Coordinates of C-alpha atoms (C1' of nucleotides) in Angstrom, one line a residue:
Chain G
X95 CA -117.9 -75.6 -86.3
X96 CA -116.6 -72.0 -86.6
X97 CA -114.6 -71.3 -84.0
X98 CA -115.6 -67.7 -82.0
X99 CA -111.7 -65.2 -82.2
X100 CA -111.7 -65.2 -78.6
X101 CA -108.9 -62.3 -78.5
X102 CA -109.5 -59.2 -76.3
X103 CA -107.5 -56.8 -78.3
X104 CA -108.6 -57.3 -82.4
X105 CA -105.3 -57.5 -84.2
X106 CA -106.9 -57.6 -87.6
X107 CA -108.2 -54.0 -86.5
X108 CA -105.3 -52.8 -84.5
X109 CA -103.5 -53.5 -87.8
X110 CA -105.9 -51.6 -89.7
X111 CA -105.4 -48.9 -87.4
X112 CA -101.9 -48.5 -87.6
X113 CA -102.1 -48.6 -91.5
X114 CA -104.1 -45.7 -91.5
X115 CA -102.1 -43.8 -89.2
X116 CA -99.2 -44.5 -91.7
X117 CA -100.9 -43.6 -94.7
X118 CA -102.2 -40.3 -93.1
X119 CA -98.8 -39.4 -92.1
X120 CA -97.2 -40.8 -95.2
X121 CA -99.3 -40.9 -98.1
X122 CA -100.1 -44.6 -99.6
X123 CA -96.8 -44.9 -101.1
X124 CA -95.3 -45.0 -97.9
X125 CA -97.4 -48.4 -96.2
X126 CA -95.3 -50.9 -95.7
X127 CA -96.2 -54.1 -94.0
X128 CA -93.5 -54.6 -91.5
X129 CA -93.7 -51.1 -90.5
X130 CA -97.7 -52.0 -89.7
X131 CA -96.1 -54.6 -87.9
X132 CA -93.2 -53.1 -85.9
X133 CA -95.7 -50.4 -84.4
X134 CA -97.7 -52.8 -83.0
X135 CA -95.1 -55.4 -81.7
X136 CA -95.3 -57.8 -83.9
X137 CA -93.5 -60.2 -86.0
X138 CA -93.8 -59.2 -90.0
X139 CA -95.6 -61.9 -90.6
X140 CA -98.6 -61.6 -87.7
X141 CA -100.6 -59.0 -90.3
X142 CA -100.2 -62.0 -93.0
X143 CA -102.6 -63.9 -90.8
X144 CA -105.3 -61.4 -91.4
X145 CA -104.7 -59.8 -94.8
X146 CA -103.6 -62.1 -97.7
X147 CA -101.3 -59.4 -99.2
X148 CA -100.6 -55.7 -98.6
X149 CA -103.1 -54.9 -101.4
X150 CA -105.7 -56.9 -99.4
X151 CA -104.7 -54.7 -96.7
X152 CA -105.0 -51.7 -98.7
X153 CA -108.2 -52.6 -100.3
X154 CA -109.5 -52.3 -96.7
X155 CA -108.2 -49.3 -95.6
X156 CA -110.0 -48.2 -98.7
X157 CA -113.2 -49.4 -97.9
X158 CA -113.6 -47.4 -95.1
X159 CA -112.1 -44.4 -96.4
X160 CA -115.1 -44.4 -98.6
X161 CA -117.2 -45.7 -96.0
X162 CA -116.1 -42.3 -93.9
X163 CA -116.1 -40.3 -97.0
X164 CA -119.9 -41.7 -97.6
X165 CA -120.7 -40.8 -94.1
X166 CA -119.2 -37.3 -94.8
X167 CA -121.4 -36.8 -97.8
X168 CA -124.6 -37.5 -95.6
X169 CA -123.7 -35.4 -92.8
X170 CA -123.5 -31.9 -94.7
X171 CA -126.1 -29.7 -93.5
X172 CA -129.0 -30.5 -95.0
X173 CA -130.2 -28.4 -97.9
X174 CA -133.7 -26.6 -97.3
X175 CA -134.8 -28.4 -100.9
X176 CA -132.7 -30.2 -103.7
X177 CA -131.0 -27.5 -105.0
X178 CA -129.3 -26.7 -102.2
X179 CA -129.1 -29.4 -100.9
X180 CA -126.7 -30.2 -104.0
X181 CA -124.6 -27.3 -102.9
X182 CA -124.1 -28.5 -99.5
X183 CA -123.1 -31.8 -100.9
X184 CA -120.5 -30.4 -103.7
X185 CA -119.4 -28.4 -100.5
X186 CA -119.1 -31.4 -98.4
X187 CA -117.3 -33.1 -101.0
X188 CA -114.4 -30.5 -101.3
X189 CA -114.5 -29.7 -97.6
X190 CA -113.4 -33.7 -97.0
X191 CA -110.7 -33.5 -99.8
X192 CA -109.5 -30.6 -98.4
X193 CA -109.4 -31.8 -94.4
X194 CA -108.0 -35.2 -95.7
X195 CA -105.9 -35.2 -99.2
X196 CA -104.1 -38.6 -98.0
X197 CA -107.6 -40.4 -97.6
X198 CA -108.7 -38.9 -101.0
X199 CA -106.0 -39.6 -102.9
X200 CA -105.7 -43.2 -101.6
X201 CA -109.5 -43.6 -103.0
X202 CA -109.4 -41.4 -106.0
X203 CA -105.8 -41.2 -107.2
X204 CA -104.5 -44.6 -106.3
X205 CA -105.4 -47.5 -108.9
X206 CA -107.3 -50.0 -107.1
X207 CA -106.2 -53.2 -106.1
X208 CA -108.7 -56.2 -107.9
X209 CA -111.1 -55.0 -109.5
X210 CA -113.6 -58.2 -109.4
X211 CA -112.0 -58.8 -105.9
X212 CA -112.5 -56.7 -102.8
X213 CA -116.3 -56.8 -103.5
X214 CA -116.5 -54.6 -100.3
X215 CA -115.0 -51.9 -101.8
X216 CA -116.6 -51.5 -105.1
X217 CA -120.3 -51.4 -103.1
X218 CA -118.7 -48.7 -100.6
X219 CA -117.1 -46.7 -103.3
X220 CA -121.0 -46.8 -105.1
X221 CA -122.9 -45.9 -102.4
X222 CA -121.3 -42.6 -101.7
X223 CA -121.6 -41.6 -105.6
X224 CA -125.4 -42.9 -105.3
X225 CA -125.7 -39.7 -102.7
X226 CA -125.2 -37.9 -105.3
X227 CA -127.1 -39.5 -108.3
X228 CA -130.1 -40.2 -106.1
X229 CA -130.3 -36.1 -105.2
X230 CA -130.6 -35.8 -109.3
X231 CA -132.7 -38.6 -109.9
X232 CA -135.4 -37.0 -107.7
X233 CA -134.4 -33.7 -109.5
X234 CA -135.2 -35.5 -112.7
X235 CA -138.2 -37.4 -111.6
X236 CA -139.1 -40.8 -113.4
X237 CA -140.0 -39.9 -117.1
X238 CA -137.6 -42.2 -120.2
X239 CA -134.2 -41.2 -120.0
X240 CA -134.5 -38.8 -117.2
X241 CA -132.2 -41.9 -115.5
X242 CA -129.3 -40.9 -118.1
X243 CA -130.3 -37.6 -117.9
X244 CA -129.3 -38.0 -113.9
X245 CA -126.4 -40.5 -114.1
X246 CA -124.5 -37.5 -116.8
X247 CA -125.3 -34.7 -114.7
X248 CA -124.2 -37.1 -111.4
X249 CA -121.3 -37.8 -113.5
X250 CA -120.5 -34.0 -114.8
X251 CA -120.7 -32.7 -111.4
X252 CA -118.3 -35.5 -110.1
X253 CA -116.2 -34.6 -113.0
X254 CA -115.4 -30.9 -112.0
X255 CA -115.1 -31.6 -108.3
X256 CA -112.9 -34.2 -108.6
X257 CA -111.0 -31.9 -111.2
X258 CA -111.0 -29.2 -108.4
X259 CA -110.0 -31.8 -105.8
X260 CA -107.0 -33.0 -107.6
X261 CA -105.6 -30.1 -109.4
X262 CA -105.4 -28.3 -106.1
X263 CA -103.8 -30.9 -104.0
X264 CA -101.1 -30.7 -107.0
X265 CA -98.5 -28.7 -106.3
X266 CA -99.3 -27.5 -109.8
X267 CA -101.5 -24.2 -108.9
X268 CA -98.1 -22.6 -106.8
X269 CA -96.4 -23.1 -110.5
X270 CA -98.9 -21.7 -112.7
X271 CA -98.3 -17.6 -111.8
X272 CA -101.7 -16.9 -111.2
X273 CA -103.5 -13.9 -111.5
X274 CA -104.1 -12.1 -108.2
X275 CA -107.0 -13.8 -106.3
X276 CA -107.5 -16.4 -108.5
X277 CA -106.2 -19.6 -105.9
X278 CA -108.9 -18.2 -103.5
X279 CA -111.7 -17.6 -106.3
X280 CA -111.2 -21.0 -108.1
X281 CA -113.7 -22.7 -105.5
X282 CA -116.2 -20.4 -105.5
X283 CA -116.3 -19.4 -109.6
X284 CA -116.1 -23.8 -110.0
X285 CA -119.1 -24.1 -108.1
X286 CA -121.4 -21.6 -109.4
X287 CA -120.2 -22.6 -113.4
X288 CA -121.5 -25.8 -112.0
X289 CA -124.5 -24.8 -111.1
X290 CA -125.1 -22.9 -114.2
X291 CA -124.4 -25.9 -116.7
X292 CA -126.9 -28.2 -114.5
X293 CA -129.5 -25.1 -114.7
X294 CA -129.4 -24.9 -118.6
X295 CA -131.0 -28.0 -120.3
X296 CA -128.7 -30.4 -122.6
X297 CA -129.5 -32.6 -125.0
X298 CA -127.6 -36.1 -124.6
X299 CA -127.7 -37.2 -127.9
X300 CA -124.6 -37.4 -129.6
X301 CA -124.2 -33.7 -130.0
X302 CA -122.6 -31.4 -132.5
X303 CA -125.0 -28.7 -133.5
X304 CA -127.7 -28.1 -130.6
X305 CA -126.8 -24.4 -129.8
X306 CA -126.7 -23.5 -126.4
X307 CA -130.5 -22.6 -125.7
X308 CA -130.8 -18.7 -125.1
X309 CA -127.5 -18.3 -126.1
X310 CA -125.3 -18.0 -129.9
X311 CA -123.4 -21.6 -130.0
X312 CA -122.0 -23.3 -127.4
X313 CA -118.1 -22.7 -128.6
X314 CA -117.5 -26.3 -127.2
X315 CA -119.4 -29.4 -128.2
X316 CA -118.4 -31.6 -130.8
X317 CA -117.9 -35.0 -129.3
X318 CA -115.7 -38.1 -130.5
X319 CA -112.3 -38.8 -131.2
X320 CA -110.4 -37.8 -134.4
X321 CA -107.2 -37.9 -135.3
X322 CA -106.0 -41.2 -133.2
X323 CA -102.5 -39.5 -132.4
X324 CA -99.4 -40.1 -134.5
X325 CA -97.9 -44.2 -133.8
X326 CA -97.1 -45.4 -130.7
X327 CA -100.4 -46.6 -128.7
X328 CA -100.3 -47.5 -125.2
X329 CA -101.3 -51.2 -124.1
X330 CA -100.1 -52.4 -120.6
X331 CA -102.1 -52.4 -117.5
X332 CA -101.7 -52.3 -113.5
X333 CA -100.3 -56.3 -113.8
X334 CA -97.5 -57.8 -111.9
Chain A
X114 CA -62.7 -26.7 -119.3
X115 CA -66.3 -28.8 -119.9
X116 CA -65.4 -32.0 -121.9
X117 CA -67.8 -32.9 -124.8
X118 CA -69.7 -36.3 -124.2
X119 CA -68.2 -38.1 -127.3
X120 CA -70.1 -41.0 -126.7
X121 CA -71.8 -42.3 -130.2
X122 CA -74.8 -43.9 -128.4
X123 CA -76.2 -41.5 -125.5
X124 CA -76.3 -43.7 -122.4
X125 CA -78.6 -41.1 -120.7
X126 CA -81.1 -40.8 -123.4
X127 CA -81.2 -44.7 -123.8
X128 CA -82.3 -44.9 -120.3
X129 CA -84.9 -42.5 -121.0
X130 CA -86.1 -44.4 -123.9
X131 CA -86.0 -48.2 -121.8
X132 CA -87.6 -46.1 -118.8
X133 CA -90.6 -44.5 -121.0
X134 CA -91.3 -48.2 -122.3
X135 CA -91.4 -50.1 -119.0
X136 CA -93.5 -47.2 -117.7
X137 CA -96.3 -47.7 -121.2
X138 CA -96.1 -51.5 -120.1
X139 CA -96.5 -51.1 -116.4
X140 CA -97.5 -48.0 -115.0
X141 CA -95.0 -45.4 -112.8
X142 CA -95.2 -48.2 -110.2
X143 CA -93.4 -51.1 -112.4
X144 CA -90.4 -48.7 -112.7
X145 CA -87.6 -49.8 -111.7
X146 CA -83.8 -48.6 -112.0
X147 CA -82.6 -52.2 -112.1
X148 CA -84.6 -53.0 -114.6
X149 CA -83.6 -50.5 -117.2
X150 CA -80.0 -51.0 -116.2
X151 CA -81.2 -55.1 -117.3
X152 CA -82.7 -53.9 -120.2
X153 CA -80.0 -52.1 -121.8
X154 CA -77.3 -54.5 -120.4
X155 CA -75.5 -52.5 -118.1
X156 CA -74.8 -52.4 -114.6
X157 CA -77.0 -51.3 -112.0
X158 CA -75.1 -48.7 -111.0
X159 CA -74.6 -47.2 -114.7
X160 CA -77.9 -45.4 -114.8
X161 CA -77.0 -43.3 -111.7
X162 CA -74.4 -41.7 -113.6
X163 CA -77.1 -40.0 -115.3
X164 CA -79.6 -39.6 -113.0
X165 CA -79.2 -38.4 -109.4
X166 CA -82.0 -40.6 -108.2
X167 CA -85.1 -42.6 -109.6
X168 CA -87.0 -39.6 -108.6
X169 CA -84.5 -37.4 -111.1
X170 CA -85.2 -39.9 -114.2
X171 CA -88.8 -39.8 -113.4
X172 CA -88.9 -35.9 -113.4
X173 CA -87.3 -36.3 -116.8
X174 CA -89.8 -38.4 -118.2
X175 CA -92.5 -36.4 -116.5
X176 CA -91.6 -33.4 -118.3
X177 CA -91.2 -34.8 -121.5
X178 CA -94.8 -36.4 -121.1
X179 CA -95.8 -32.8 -120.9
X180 CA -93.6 -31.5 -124.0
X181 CA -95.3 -34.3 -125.6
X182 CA -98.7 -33.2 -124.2
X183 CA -97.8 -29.6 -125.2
X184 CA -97.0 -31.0 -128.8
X185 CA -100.3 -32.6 -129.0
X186 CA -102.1 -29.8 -127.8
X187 CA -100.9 -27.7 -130.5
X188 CA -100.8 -29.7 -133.1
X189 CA -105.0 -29.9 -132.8
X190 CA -106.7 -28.6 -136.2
X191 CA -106.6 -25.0 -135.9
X192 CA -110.3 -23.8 -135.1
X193 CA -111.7 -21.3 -137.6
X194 CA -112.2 -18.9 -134.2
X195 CA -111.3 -19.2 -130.5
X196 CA -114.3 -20.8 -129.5
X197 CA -114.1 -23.6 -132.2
X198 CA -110.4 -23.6 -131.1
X199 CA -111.1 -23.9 -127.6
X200 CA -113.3 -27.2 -128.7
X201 CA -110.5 -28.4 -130.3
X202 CA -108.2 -28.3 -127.6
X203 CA -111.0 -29.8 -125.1
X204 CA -110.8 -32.6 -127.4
X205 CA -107.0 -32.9 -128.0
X206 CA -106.8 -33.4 -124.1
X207 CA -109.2 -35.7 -123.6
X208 CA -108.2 -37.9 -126.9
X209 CA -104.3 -37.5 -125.3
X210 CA -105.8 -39.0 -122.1
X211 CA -107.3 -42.3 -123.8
X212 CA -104.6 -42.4 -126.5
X213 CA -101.6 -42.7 -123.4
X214 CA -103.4 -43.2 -120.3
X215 CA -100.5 -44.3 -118.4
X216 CA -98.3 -41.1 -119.4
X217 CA -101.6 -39.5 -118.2
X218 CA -101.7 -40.7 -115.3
X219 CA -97.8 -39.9 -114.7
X220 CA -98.2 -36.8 -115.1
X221 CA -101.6 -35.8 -113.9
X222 CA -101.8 -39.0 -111.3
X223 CA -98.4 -38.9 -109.7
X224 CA -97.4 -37.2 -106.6
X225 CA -94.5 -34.8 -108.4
X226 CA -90.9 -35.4 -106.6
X227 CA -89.2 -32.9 -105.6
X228 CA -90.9 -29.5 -106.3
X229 CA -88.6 -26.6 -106.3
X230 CA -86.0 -28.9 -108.1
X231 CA -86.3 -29.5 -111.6
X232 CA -87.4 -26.5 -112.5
X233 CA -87.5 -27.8 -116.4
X234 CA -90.2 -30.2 -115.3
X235 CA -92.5 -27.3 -114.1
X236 CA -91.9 -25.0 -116.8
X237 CA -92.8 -27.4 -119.2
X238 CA -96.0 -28.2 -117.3
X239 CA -96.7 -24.7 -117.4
X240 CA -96.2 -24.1 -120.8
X241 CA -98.9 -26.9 -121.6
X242 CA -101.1 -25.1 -119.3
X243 CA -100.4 -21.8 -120.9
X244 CA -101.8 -22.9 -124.1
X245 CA -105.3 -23.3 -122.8
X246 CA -104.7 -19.6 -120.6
X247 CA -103.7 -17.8 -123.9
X248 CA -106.7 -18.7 -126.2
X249 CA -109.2 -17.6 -123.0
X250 CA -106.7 -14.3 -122.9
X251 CA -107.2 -13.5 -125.8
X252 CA -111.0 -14.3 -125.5
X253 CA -111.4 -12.0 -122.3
X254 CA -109.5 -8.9 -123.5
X255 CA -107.4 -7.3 -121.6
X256 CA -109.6 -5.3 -119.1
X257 CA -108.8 -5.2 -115.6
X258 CA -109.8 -8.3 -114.0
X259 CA -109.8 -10.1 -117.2
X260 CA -106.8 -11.8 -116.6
X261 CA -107.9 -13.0 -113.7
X262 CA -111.7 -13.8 -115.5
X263 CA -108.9 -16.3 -118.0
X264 CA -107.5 -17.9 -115.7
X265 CA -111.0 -19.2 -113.4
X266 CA -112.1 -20.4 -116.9
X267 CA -109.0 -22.4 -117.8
X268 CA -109.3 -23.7 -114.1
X269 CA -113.0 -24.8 -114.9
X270 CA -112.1 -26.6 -118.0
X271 CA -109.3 -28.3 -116.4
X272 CA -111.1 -29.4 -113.6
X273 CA -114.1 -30.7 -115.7
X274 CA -111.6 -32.2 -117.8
X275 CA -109.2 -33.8 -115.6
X276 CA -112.1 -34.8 -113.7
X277 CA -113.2 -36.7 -116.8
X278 CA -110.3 -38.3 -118.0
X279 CA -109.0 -39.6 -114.5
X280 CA -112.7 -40.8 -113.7
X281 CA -113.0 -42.9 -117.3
X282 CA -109.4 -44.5 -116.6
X283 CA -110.6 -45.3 -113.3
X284 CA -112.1 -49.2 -113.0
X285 CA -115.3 -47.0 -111.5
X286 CA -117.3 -46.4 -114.1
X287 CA -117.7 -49.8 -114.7
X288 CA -119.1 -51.2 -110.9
X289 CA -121.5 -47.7 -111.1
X290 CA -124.5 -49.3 -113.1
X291 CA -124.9 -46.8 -114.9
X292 CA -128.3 -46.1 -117.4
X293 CA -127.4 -47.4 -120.9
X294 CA -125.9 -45.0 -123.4
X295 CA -124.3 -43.0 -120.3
X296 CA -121.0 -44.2 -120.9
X297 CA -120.6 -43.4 -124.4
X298 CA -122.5 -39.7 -124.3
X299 CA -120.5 -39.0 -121.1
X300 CA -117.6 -37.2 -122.9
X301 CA -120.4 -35.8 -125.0
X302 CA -122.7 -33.8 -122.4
X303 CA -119.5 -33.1 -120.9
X304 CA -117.8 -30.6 -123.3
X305 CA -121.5 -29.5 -123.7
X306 CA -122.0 -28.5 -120.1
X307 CA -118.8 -26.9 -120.2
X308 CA -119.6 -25.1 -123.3
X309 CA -122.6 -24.0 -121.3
X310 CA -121.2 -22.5 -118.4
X311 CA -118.6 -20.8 -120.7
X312 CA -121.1 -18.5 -122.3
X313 CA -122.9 -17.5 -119.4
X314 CA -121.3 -14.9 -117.4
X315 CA -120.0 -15.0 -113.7
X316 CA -119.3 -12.8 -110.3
X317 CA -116.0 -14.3 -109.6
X318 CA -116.2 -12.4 -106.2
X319 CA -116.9 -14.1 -103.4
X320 CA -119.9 -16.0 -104.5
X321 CA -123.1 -16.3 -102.5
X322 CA -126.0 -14.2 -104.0
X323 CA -125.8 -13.8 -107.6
X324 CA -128.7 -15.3 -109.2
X325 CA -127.7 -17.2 -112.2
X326 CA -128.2 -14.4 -114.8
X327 CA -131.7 -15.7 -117.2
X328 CA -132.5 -18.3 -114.2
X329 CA -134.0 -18.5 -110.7
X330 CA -131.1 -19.1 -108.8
X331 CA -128.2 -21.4 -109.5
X332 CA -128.4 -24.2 -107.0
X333 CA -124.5 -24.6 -106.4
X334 CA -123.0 -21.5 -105.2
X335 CA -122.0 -21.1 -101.2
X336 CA -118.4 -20.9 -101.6
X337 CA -115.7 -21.7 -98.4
X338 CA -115.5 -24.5 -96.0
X339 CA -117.4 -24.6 -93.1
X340 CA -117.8 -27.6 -90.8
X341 CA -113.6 -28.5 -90.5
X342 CA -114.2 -32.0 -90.7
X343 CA -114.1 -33.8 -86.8
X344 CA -111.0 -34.1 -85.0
X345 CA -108.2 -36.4 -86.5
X346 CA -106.6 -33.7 -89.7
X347 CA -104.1 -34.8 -91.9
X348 CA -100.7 -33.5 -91.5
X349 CA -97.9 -35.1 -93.6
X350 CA -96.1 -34.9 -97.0
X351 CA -94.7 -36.9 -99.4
X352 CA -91.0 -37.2 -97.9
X353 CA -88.6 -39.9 -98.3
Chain P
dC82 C1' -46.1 -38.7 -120.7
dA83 C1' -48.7 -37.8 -116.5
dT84 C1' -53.0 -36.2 -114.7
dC85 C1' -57.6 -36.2 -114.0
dA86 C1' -62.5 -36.0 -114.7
dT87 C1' -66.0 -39.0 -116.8
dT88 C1' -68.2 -43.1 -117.1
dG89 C1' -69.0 -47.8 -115.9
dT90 C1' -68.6 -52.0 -112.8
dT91 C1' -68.7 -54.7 -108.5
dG92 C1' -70.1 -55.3 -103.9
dA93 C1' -72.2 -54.1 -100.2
dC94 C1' -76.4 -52.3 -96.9
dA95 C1' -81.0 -51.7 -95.4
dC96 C1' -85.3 -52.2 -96.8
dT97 C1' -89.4 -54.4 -99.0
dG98 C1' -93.3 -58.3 -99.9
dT99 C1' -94.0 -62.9 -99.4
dC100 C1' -93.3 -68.2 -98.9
dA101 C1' -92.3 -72.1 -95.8
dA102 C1' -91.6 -74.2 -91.5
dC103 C1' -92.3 -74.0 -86.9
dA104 C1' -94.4 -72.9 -82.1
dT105 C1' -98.2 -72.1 -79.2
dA106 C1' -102.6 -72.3 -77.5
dA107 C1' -107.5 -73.0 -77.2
dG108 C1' -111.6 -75.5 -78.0
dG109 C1' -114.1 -80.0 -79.3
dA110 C1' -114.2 -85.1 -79.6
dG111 C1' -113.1 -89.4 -77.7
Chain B
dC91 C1' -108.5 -86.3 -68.7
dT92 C1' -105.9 -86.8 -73.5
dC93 C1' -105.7 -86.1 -78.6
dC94 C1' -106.4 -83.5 -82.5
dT95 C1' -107.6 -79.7 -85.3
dT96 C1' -107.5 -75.1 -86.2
dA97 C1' -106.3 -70.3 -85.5
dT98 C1' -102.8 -67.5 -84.6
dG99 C1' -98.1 -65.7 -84.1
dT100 C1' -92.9 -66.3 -84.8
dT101 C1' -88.5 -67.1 -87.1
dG102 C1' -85.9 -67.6 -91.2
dA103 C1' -85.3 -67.5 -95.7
dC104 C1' -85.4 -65.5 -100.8
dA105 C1' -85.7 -62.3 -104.5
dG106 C1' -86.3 -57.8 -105.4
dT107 C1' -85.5 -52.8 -104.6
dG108 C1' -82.8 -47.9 -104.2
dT109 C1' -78.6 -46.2 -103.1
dC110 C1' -73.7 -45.6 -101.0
dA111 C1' -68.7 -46.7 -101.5
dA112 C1' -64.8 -48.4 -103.7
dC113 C1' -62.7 -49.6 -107.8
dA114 C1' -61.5 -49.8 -113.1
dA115 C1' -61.1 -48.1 -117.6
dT116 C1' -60.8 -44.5 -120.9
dG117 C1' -59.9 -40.5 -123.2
dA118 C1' -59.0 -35.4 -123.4
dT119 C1' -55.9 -32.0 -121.4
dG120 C1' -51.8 -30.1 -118.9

DNA sequence: CATCATTGTTGACACTGTCAACATAAGGAG
DNA sequence: CTCCTTATGTTGACAGTGTCAACAATGATG
């Protein structure tokens, strides 16, 4: 029979807890599983009992960050119809990368854990990108390839804002001698470029001549790789 | 009076070499100064006398990843005009990201050490950046405001594509389900959708009415955060 | 030659993740 | 009730890490 945890106080979640704390005051780098366990009280080995490894650990504290970040998304104010209501959510998005660059590096700058493990996560990290594609796919409505038409736009937009995200949390915008005004523009111009390239219809297909519609030639297009850089490829993966 | 290093074989710059390697096999992560010390067959203490710290080799590799990004950058085939140039170099990233996505991810992925020290590091990060700044420079003119006009656009096609390349390396693509053929045309639409919002002029003031210019309104626009998130912000830094 | 800075080595220290063995306690079976 | 199983927590080890401190060799310079 399974036996009912009979504990007042979860330790499994007070461990969670403290990881988070860690990571929010230290970035991911810094979680360390006998500090978990020396601010709680406990030997190094109590959190063992509930997390196989600190990636197990990890891979939780990730869950919920998208969990949060998912609830975040469906929170925004909602938008009076689709359009805006895409705004709000591209607003939403930056807003949570901004209020909490720890918890969004940790789910978009740290390479996972196991892939095919930590189920949880994968589903958690989907849903909150299905906000997203399921704003387009009504957008798009249900005609052939209108789904691919969504899923690219879903992923172009995820593309830029995650670009924004990141490139500002680097310290690489204090380096770059920007031109007065621009640091404060950046989020603004991003967004409505954004909103541009999703007004302007595209053709998927492999592209290479299309010209933008209304407009001389796109300037940027063709697609594929050439010129497979000089020797030295790079193998080698997250192992160990 | 400075002594020459009369060494024959440059300790520093095999350490350099044996670093770069482990770092192609396993990631910034698998780095380790013992284990370059092991792999050249010196002590463990040799490789200080080099490099202050591990965070001091890293920096070094770091910024050679981005005099080697800068390389590649320029070494794209020269476009017959900026626009086809500016293709080019949208490709010459993103090929640069798949070709060495672990060098990638060091230098666009990692948390940068220390920042106001090594000051090569930046400038060469700079320089990589500058190469994209000047060809939308010289697009723009020099008009008041136009520098500023450059540098929102080499922000945008950063951001879309960083955005791109660190959301292919990530495992997430895979678990998204995504329509058939979206995978592939990603990259594709992409540089299209960039291409896009290029040509169409924008207010980089504050954002907020501006119709899209030829379309009813542009969907994404509100700039600025509102709604600061619920209580618990994130404080912290990368110390240590 | 004597000096001295450069470079490399050896040995420690504190820290990490994790395995193995042990202790404790609580519930069910007899 | 006792006995046993199972869950949970503790203690102690081991190999690995970055880094400090003390020492050794070596070669150019006074």
């Amino acid at each position: 029979m399974a036996r009912q945890p009979r504990r007042p106080i979860d330790l499994k979640e007070s461990c969670v807890q403290a990881a988070r704390e860690v990571i929010a005051e230290q970035g991911v780098e810094g979680l360390s599983m006998r500090d978990v366990a020396r601010r709680l009280g406990i030997s190094h080995q109590a959190p063992y009992r509930h997390f196989e490894s600190r990636d197990h650990l990890l891979a939780e504290i990730m869950r919920r960050c998208f969990a949060d970040f998912a609830g975040h998304l469906d929170a925004r104010l909602p938008g009076t119809d689709d359009r805006t209501d895409l705004a709000a959510m591209g607003d939403a998005y930056l807003d949570y990368a901004i209020a909490k660059p720890l918890e969004y590096r940790l789910m978009f700058g740290t390479p996972w854990p196991e892939p095919a493990q930590h189920a949880g996560l994968v589903s958690d990290a989907v849903h909150a990108f299905d906000i997203l594609r399921n704003n387009l796919r009504r957008r798009h409505g249900k005609a052939a390839g209108m789904q691919a038409r969504a899923d690219l736009d879903a992923l172009f937009i995820w593309s830029a804002l995650h670009g924004m995200a990141s490139i500002s949390q680097s310290q690489a915008m204090d380096s770059l001698q920007l031109a007065p005004g621009v640091a404060t523009a950046f989020r603004g111009y991003l967004m409505q470029k954004v909103g541009i390239a999703l007004e302007v219809p595209v053709d998927p297909r492999p592209a290479d001549c299309r010209p933008a519609p209304g407009s001389a030639g796109t300037g940027i297009s063709r697609a594929s790789a050439r010129k497979p850089l000089p020797p030295r490829s790079i193998s080698g993966s997250r192992a160990r």
